[in-house]
């Protein structure tokens, strides 16, 4: 499948060989245990270890992450479970881990846990490849690009080259880009990690995550961590995720195209500042993004003058849900500072572009901006 287009691959990924009178995608397998006589050497033994529904999904994700190459994917109950599995399976007391200081909001919680285990954690911004300055002696470098919510993009190849020269492993959080936008393993990373709650499944109704590796030993450590902590996905969630992958290219292409259109429209509004979208040629992230990304994602961020007007804007929207996730077929937006933790202004908006008609969505945003910013 390495020569197939993204849409064809997404539709066919992970399907078993056709079998007469059986469905193309077998239904979810609900099982805590399997028939198991004699030595436990078969593929399915106990429901916390393996499940046929996971197997199909893991193969599908692997085919998207690295078409035509041997990789191993492990699916998890959430994106945070996947993130924790990489960091906590690799780091030991006395090790050094480098994290972004502008990454996903829950990363500070992981940092606290690592430090409680005696791991030294260093941080630096994503932009400007600033993590290079704190890389010395690190066991693992964690990259998030584009960063959430600031949308900075670092040069993955450059960071990987420096890290590997120093014996440092590299993990890339690829949640925002998805494998259709960026393939971290092709850029040299050791781990490609994502919250599949977002763009991969794209419907806002599944919580899931995954880790993909080329190296079998690294993959085994991640898989062992899943078994130890029991952070396993339900069979129904895994089956729904696999079904959702079939529309991945359709969804991502519409979302990315509309995101550019929306960003261009926002760029014409004087009241809007701090506009960021990696696919805009005027964006600071564009030079890196265009070298390593094939699609630029569904998220646009910008700043309105203050908290009050940002909240008015969100209230005025009719086609956009005020919600905290991103990557779904229904557009969402939120005033990100309401959570605390992110170094963003009170009027900072993270906007996730859905699959609505572009003209309708842009018109809704323009109308909401007019209503919110014209009020006294």
CSV table of C-alpha atoms in Angstrom, one decimal:
chain,number,residue,atom,x,y,z
A,1,UNK,CA,0.0,0.0,0.0
A,2,UNK,CA,3.0,2.3,0.1
A,3,UNK,CA,2.2,3.7,-3.4
A,4,UNK,CA,-1.5,4.3,-2.8
A,5,UNK,CA,-3.0,7.7,-2.2
A,6,UNK,CA,-3.9,8.8,1.3
A,7,UNK,CA,-7.6,8.4,0.8
A,8,UNK,CA,-7.3,4.8,-0.6
A,9,UNK,CA,-5.0,3.9,2.2
A,10,UNK,CA,-7.3,5.3,4.9
A,11,UNK,CA,-10.2,3.4,3.5
A,12,UNK,CA,-8.4,0.1,3.3
A,13,UNK,CA,-6.0,0.3,6.2
A,14,UNK,CA,-6.0,-2.6,8.7
A,15,UNK,CA,-8.7,-4.7,7.0
A,16,UNK,CA,-8.3,-8.4,7.2
A,17,UNK,CA,-8.2,-10.6,4.0
A,18,UNK,CA,-11.7,-10.9,2.5
A,19,UNK,CA,-13.6,-13.9,3.8
A,20,UNK,CA,-16.8,-15.2,2.1
A,21,UNK,CA,-19.9,-14.0,3.9
A,22,UNK,CA,-18.0,-12.0,6.5
A,23,UNK,CA,-18.0,-8.2,6.9
A,24,UNK,CA,-15.0,-6.3,5.5
A,25,UNK,CA,-14.4,-4.8,9.0
A,26,UNK,CA,-15.2,-7.4,11.6
A,27,UNK,CA,-17.3,-6.2,14.5
A,28,UNK,CA,-15.9,-5.4,17.9
A,29,UNK,CA,-14.8,-8.4,20.0
A,30,UNK,CA,-16.0,-8.2,23.6
A,31,UNK,CA,-14.0,-10.7,25.6
A,32,UNK,CA,-12.3,-10.7,29.0
A,33,UNK,CA,-10.8,-14.1,28.2
A,34,UNK,CA,-10.3,-16.5,25.3
A,35,UNK,CA,-10.3,-20.3,25.0
A,36,UNK,CA,-6.8,-21.2,26.0
A,37,UNK,CA,-5.7,-24.8,26.6
A,38,UNK,CA,-2.1,-25.9,27.0
A,39,UNK,CA,0.7,-23.4,26.7
A,40,UNK,CA,-0.4,-19.7,26.4
A,41,UNK,CA,1.5,-19.0,23.2
A,42,UNK,CA,-1.3,-17.8,20.9
A,43,UNK,CA,-2.1,-14.2,20.0
A,44,UNK,CA,-5.1,-13.8,22.2
A,45,UNK,CA,-5.1,-14.9,25.8
A,46,UNK,CA,-6.6,-12.3,28.1
A,47,UNK,CA,-8.5,-9.1,27.5
A,48,UNK,CA,-6.1,-6.7,29.2
A,49,UNK,CA,-3.2,-8.0,27.0
A,50,UNK,CA,-4.6,-8.3,23.4
A,51,UNK,CA,-7.8,-8.1,21.5
A,52,UNK,CA,-8.5,-8.8,17.8
A,53,UNK,CA,-10.3,-5.4,17.4
A,54,UNK,CA,-7.2,-3.6,18.7
A,55,UNK,CA,-5.1,-5.6,16.3
A,56,UNK,CA,-7.0,-4.4,13.2
A,57,UNK,CA,-6.9,-0.8,14.4
A,58,UNK,CA,-3.2,-1.0,15.3
A,59,UNK,CA,-2.4,-2.3,11.9
A,60,UNK,CA,-4.5,0.4,10.3
A,61,UNK,CA,-2.7,3.2,12.2
A,62,UNK,CA,0.7,1.7,11.4
A,63,UNK,CA,-0.1,1.7,7.7
A,64,UNK,CA,-1.0,5.4,7.9
A,65,UNK,CA,2.1,6.3,10.1
A,66,UNK,CA,4.6,4.6,7.9
A,67,UNK,CA,3.2,3.2,4.6
A,68,UNK,CA,4.9,0.0,3.5
A,69,UNK,CA,7.3,-0.1,6.4
A,70,UNK,CA,7.3,-2.5,9.4
A,71,UNK,CA,6.2,-0.6,12.5
A,72,UNK,CA,4.4,-1.5,15.7
A,73,UNK,CA,1.4,0.5,17.1
A,74,UNK,CA,-0.1,0.3,20.5
A,75,UNK,CA,-3.5,1.8,21.1
A,76,UNK,CA,-4.5,3.3,24.5
A,77,UNK,CA,-7.6,4.4,26.4
A,78,UNK,CA,-6.7,8.1,25.8
A,79,UNK,CA,-4.0,10.4,24.4
A,80,UNK,CA,-2.7,11.0,27.9
A,81,UNK,CA,-2.4,7.3,28.4
A,82,UNK,CA,-0.3,7.1,25.3
A,83,UNK,CA,1.9,10.1,26.3
A,84,UNK,CA,2.4,8.7,29.8
A,85,UNK,CA,3.3,5.3,28.4
A,86,UNK,CA,6.2,6.7,26.4
A,87,UNK,CA,7.6,9.0,29.1
A,88,UNK,CA,7.1,6.7,32.0
A,89,UNK,CA,8.3,3.5,30.3
A,90,UNK,CA,11.5,5.1,29.2
A,91,UNK,CA,12.6,7.5,32.0
A,92,UNK,CA,14.3,6.2,35.1
A,93,UNK,CA,15.5,7.9,38.3
A,94,UNK,CA,18.4,10.1,37.4
A,95,UNK,CA,17.5,10.5,33.7
A,96,UNK,CA,16.9,13.8,32.0
A,97,UNK,CA,13.8,14.4,29.9
A,98,UNK,CA,13.2,17.5,27.8
A,99,UNK,CA,9.7,18.8,27.3
A,100,UNK,CA,8.2,21.8,25.5
A,101,UNK,CA,7.1,24.6,27.8
A,102,UNK,CA,4.3,25.5,25.5
A,103,UNK,CA,2.8,22.1,24.8
A,104,UNK,CA,-0.5,20.4,25.8
A,105,UNK,CA,-1.9,21.7,29.0
A,106,UNK,CA,-1.6,18.3,30.8
A,107,UNK,CA,2.1,18.0,30.2
A,108,UNK,CA,2.9,19.8,33.5
A,109,UNK,CA,1.1,17.0,35.3
A,110,UNK,CA,3.3,14.5,33.7
A,111,UNK,CA,6.3,16.7,34.6
A,112,UNK,CA,5.3,16.6,38.3
A,113,UNK,CA,5.1,12.8,38.1
A,114,UNK,CA,8.4,12.4,36.4
A,115,UNK,CA,10.1,14.7,39.0
A,116,UNK,CA,8.4,12.7,41.8
A,117,UNK,CA,10.2,9.6,40.4
A,118,UNK,CA,13.5,11.4,40.5
A,119,UNK,CA,13.7,12.4,36.8
A,120,UNK,CA,15.1,15.8,35.9
A,121,UNK,CA,12.8,17.7,33.5
A,122,UNK,CA,14.0,20.6,31.4
A,123,UNK,CA,11.7,22.7,29.3
A,124,UNK,CA,12.1,25.1,26.4
A,125,UNK,CA,9.7,26.6,23.8
A,126,UNK,CA,8.8,24.8,20.5
A,127,UNK,CA,9.6,27.8,18.3
A,128,UNK,CA,13.1,28.5,17.1
A,129,UNK,CA,14.1,24.9,17.9
A,130,UNK,CA,14.8,26.2,21.4
A,131,UNK,CA,14.8,22.7,22.9
A,132,UNK,CA,18.3,22.1,21.4
A,133,UNK,CA,19.8,24.4,24.0
A,134,UNK,CA,18.7,22.1,26.9
A,135,UNK,CA,19.3,18.7,25.2
A,136,UNK,CA,22.7,17.8,26.7
A,137,UNK,CA,22.6,14.5,28.5
A,138,UNK,CA,18.9,13.9,28.0
A,139,UNK,CA,17.4,10.4,27.8
A,140,UNK,CA,14.3,11.5,25.9
A,141,UNK,CA,13.3,14.6,23.9
A,142,UNK,CA,9.6,15.2,23.7
A,143,UNK,CA,8.5,17.4,20.7
A,144,UNK,CA,5.0,18.8,20.1
A,145,UNK,CA,4.7,20.3,16.6
A,146,UNK,CA,2.6,22.1,15.8
A,147,UNK,CA,2.3,23.1,19.4
A,148,UNK,CA,-1.0,23.3,21.1
A,149,UNK,CA,-2.4,26.0,21.4
A,150,UNK,CA,0.3,28.4,20.0
A,151,UNK,CA,0.9,26.6,16.7
A,152,UNK,CA,4.6,26.9,16.6
A,153,UNK,CA,6.5,24.4,14.5
A,154,UNK,CA,10.0,23.2,15.1
A,155,UNK,CA,12.4,21.5,12.6
A,156,UNK,CA,11.9,17.9,13.5
A,157,UNK,CA,14.7,16.6,11.4
A,158,UNK,CA,17.2,19.1,12.9
A,159,UNK,CA,16.2,18.2,16.5
A,160,UNK,CA,16.2,14.4,15.7
A,161,UNK,CA,19.7,14.6,14.2
A,162,UNK,CA,21.1,16.5,17.3
A,163,UNK,CA,19.3,14.2,19.7
A,164,UNK,CA,20.4,11.0,18.1
A,165,UNK,CA,24.0,12.2,17.8
A,166,UNK,CA,23.9,12.5,21.6
A,167,UNK,CA,22.1,9.2,22.2
A,168,UNK,CA,18.8,10.8,23.0
A,169,UNK,CA,15.5,9.2,22.0
A,170,UNK,CA,12.9,11.4,20.3
A,171,UNK,CA,9.1,11.3,20.6
A,172,UNK,CA,6.8,13.5,18.6
A,173,UNK,CA,3.2,14.4,19.6
A,174,UNK,CA,1.5,14.4,16.2
A,175,UNK,CA,-2.0,15.0,17.5
A,176,UNK,CA,-2.7,18.2,15.6
A,177,UNK,CA,-1.2,17.2,12.3
A,178,UNK,CA,-2.3,13.5,12.1
A,179,UNK,CA,-0.3,11.1,9.9
A,180,UNK,CA,-1.9,12.7,6.8
A,181,UNK,CA,-0.3,16.0,7.8
A,182,UNK,CA,3.1,14.8,9.1
A,183,UNK,CA,4.8,11.5,9.6
A,184,UNK,CA,7.3,11.8,12.5
A,185,UNK,CA,8.9,8.4,11.9
A,186,UNK,CA,9.8,9.4,8.4
A,187,UNK,CA,11.4,12.5,9.9
A,188,UNK,CA,13.5,10.3,12.1
A,189,UNK,CA,11.6,10.2,15.4
A,190,UNK,CA,11.6,7.1,17.6
A,191,UNK,CA,8.0,7.4,18.7
A,192,UNK,CA,5.0,8.9,17.0
A,193,UNK,CA,2.3,9.7,19.6
A,194,UNK,CA,-1.2,11.1,19.2
A,195,UNK,CA,-4.5,11.6,21.0
A,196,UNK,CA,-6.8,9.9,18.5
A,197,UNK,CA,-9.7,11.6,20.3
A,198,UNK,CA,-9.0,14.6,18.0
A,199,UNK,CA,-8.5,14.5,14.2
A,200,UNK,CA,-7.8,10.9,13.7
A,201,UNK,CA,-11.3,9.8,14.7
A,202,UNK,CA,-12.8,13.2,14.1
A,203,UNK,CA,-16.3,12.9,15.5
A,204,UNK,CA,-15.9,14.1,19.1
A,205,UNK,CA,-17.3,10.8,20.5
A,206,UNK,CA,-14.3,8.7,21.2
A,207,UNK,CA,-11.4,9.0,23.7
A,208,UNK,CA,-8.3,7.1,22.4
A,209,UNK,CA,-4.6,7.4,21.8
A,210,UNK,CA,-1.7,5.5,20.2
A,211,UNK,CA,2.0,5.1,20.0
A,212,UNK,CA,3.8,3.9,16.9
A,213,UNK,CA,7.5,2.8,16.8
A,214,UNK,CA,9.9,1.2,14.3
A,215,UNK,CA,12.0,-0.3,17.0
A,216,UNK,CA,10.5,-3.5,18.4
A,217,UNK,CA,12.3,-3.1,21.8
A,218,UNK,CA,10.9,0.4,22.3
A,219,UNK,CA,7.4,-0.8,21.2
A,220,UNK,CA,7.6,-3.7,23.7
A,221,UNK,CA,8.3,-1.3,26.5
A,222,UNK,CA,5.3,0.8,25.6
A,223,UNK,CA,3.1,-2.3,25.3
A,224,UNK,CA,4.3,-3.6,28.6
A,225,UNK,CA,3.4,-0.3,30.2
A,226,UNK,CA,-0.1,-0.6,28.9
A,227,UNK,CA,-0.4,-4.0,30.4
A,228,UNK,CA,0.9,-2.9,33.8
A,229,UNK,CA,-1.3,0.1,34.2
A,230,UNK,CA,-4.3,-1.4,32.3
A,231,UNK,CA,-4.8,1.7,30.1
A,232,UNK,CA,-6.6,-0.3,27.4
A,233,UNK,CA,-9.3,1.0,25.0
A,234,UNK,CA,-12.7,-0.6,25.0
A,235,UNK,CA,-13.4,-2.8,21.9
A,236,UNK,CA,-16.3,-0.6,20.8
A,237,UNK,CA,-14.1,2.5,20.9
A,238,UNK,CA,-11.4,0.7,18.9
A,239,UNK,CA,-13.9,-0.5,16.3
A,240,UNK,CA,-15.5,3.0,16.0
A,241,UNK,CA,-12.0,4.5,15.6
A,242,UNK,CA,-11.1,2.1,12.8
A,243,UNK,CA,-14.4,2.8,11.1
A,244,UNK,CA,-13.7,6.6,11.4
A,245,UNK,CA,-10.3,6.3,9.7
A,246,UNK,CA,-12.0,5.6,6.4
A,247,UNK,CA,-13.1,9.2,6.1
A,248,UNK,CA,-9.8,10.7,7.4
A,249,UNK,CA,-8.6,12.2,4.1
A,250,UNK,CA,-12.1,13.5,3.3
A,251,UNK,CA,-12.3,15.2,6.7
A,252,UNK,CA,-8.7,16.5,6.9
A,253,UNK,CA,-8.7,17.9,3.4
A,254,UNK,CA,-12.0,19.9,3.9
A,255,UNK,CA,-10.8,21.1,7.4
A,256,UNK,CA,-7.4,22.2,6.2
A,257,UNK,CA,-8.7,24.0,3.1
A,258,UNK,CA,-11.3,25.8,5.2
A,259,UNK,CA,-8.8,26.6,7.9
A,260,UNK,CA,-6.7,28.5,5.3
A,261,UNK,CA,-9.8,30.4,4.1
A,262,UNK,CA,-10.7,31.3,7.6
A,263,UNK,CA,-7.2,32.4,8.5
A,264,UNK,CA,-7.1,34.6,5.4
A,265,UNK,CA,-10.4,36.2,6.4
A,266,UNK,CA,-9.3,36.8,10.0
A,267,UNK,CA,-6.0,38.3,8.7
A,268,UNK,CA,-8.1,41.2,7.2
A,269,UNK,CA,-9.7,42.1,10.5
A,270,UNK,CA,-7.9,44.9,12.3
A,271,UNK,CA,-9.5,43.8,15.7
A,272,UNK,CA,-7.9,40.4,15.4
A,273,UNK,CA,-4.2,40.1,16.5
A,274,UNK,CA,-1.8,37.3,17.0
A,275,UNK,CA,-3.2,35.3,14.1
A,276,UNK,CA,-1.5,31.9,13.8
A,277,UNK,CA,-1.9,29.1,11.2
A,278,UNK,CA,1.1,27.2,9.9
A,279,UNK,CA,-0.2,27.0,6.4
A,280,UNK,CA,-0.2,30.8,5.9
A,281,UNK,CA,2.9,32.0,4.0
A,282,UNK,CA,3.1,34.9,6.4
A,283,UNK,CA,3.1,32.8,9.5
A,284,UNK,CA,6.4,32.4,11.5
A,285,UNK,CA,6.0,28.6,11.4
A,286,UNK,CA,5.5,28.4,7.7
A,287,UNK,CA,9.1,27.8,6.6
A,288,UNK,CA,9.4,24.8,8.9
A,289,UNK,CA,5.9,23.6,8.2
A,290,UNK,CA,6.2,23.6,4.5
A,291,UNK,CA,9.4,21.5,4.7
A,292,UNK,CA,8.0,18.7,6.8
A,293,UNK,CA,4.2,18.9,6.7
A,294,UNK,CA,1.9,17.8,3.9
A,295,UNK,CA,-1.2,19.3,5.4
A,296,UNK,CA,-1.3,22.1,8.0
A,297,UNK,CA,-4.1,21.0,10.4
A,298,UNK,CA,-7.5,22.3,11.3
A,299,UNK,CA,-6.6,24.7,14.1
A,300,UNK,CA,-6.4,28.4,13.8
A,301,UNK,CA,-5.5,30.7,16.8
A,302,UNK,CA,-6.0,34.4,17.3
A,303,UNK,CA,-6.4,37.0,19.9
A,304,UNK,CA,-9.4,39.3,20.5
A,305,UNK,CA,-9.0,42.5,22.5
A,306,UNK,CA,-10.0,41.2,25.9
A,307,UNK,CA,-11.8,38.4,27.8
A,308,UNK,CA,-15.3,40.1,27.6
A,309,UNK,CA,-15.2,40.5,23.8
A,310,UNK,CA,-13.8,37.0,23.3
A,311,UNK,CA,-16.6,35.5,25.3
A,312,UNK,CA,-19.2,37.6,23.4
A,313,UNK,CA,-17.7,36.3,20.1
A,314,UNK,CA,-18.1,32.7,21.3
A,315,UNK,CA,-21.7,33.3,22.4
A,316,UNK,CA,-22.6,34.9,19.1
A,317,UNK,CA,-21.3,31.9,17.0
A,318,UNK,CA,-24.1,29.8,15.6
A,319,UNK,CA,-22.2,27.0,13.7
A,320,UNK,CA,-19.4,26.6,16.2
A,321,UNK,CA,-19.6,24.8,19.6
A,322,UNK,CA,-17.8,26.3,22.6
A,323,UNK,CA,-15.9,23.2,23.5
A,324,UNK,CA,-12.3,22.3,24.5
A,325,UNK,CA,-11.4,19.6,21.9
A,326,UNK,CA,-10.3,20.0,18.3
A,327,UNK,CA,-10.1,18.1,15.0
A,328,UNK,CA,-13.8,17.2,14.8
A,329,UNK,CA,-16.2,17.5,11.9
A,330,UNK,CA,-18.2,20.1,13.9
A,331,UNK,CA,-16.2,23.3,14.4
A,332,UNK,CA,-15.3,24.2,18.0
A,333,UNK,CA,-13.7,27.2,19.6
A,334,UNK,CA,-12.8,28.3,23.1
A,335,UNK,CA,-11.2,31.1,25.1
A,336,UNK,CA,-8.2,29.1,26.0
A,337,UNK,CA,-7.2,31.1,29.1
A,338,UNK,CA,-10.3,30.0,30.9
A,339,UNK,CA,-8.4,26.8,32.0
A,340,UNK,CA,-5.2,28.5,33.2
A,341,UNK,CA,-1.9,27.0,32.6
A,342,UNK,CA,-1.4,28.2,29.0
A,343,UNK,CA,0.7,31.3,28.6
A,344,UNK,CA,-1.9,33.1,26.4
A,345,UNK,CA,-3.8,36.4,26.6
A,346,UNK,CA,-7.3,36.5,28.1
A,347,UNK,CA,-8.7,37.0,24.6
A,348,UNK,CA,-6.9,34.1,23.0
A,349,UNK,CA,-9.1,31.9,20.8
A,350,UNK,CA,-8.3,28.4,19.7
A,351,UNK,CA,-10.5,27.7,16.8
A,352,UNK,CA,-10.9,24.1,15.4
A,353,UNK,CA,-12.3,24.1,11.9
A,354,UNK,CA,-14.8,21.4,11.1
A,355,UNK,CA,-16.4,20.1,7.9
A,356,UNK,CA,-19.0,22.7,7.4
A,357,UNK,CA,-19.3,24.5,4.1
A,358,UNK,CA,-16.5,27.1,4.1
A,359,UNK,CA,-18.7,30.0,3.1
A,360,UNK,CA,-21.1,29.3,5.8
A,361,UNK,CA,-18.5,29.0,8.5
A,362,UNK,CA,-16.6,32.1,7.5
A,363,UNK,CA,-19.8,34.1,7.4
A,364,UNK,CA,-20.8,32.9,10.8
A,365,UNK,CA,-17.4,33.9,12.2
A,366,UNK,CA,-17.5,37.3,10.5
A,367,UNK,CA,-21.0,38.0,11.8
A,368,UNK,CA,-20.0,36.9,15.4
A,369,UNK,CA,-17.0,39.2,15.3
A,370,UNK,CA,-19.1,42.1,14.1
A,371,UNK,CA,-21.6,41.5,16.9
A,372,UNK,CA,-19.0,41.0,19.6
A,373,UNK,CA,-16.7,43.9,18.7
A,374,UNK,CA,-19.3,46.5,17.9
A,375,UNK,CA,-21.0,46.3,21.3
A,376,UNK,CA,-20.0,48.9,24.0
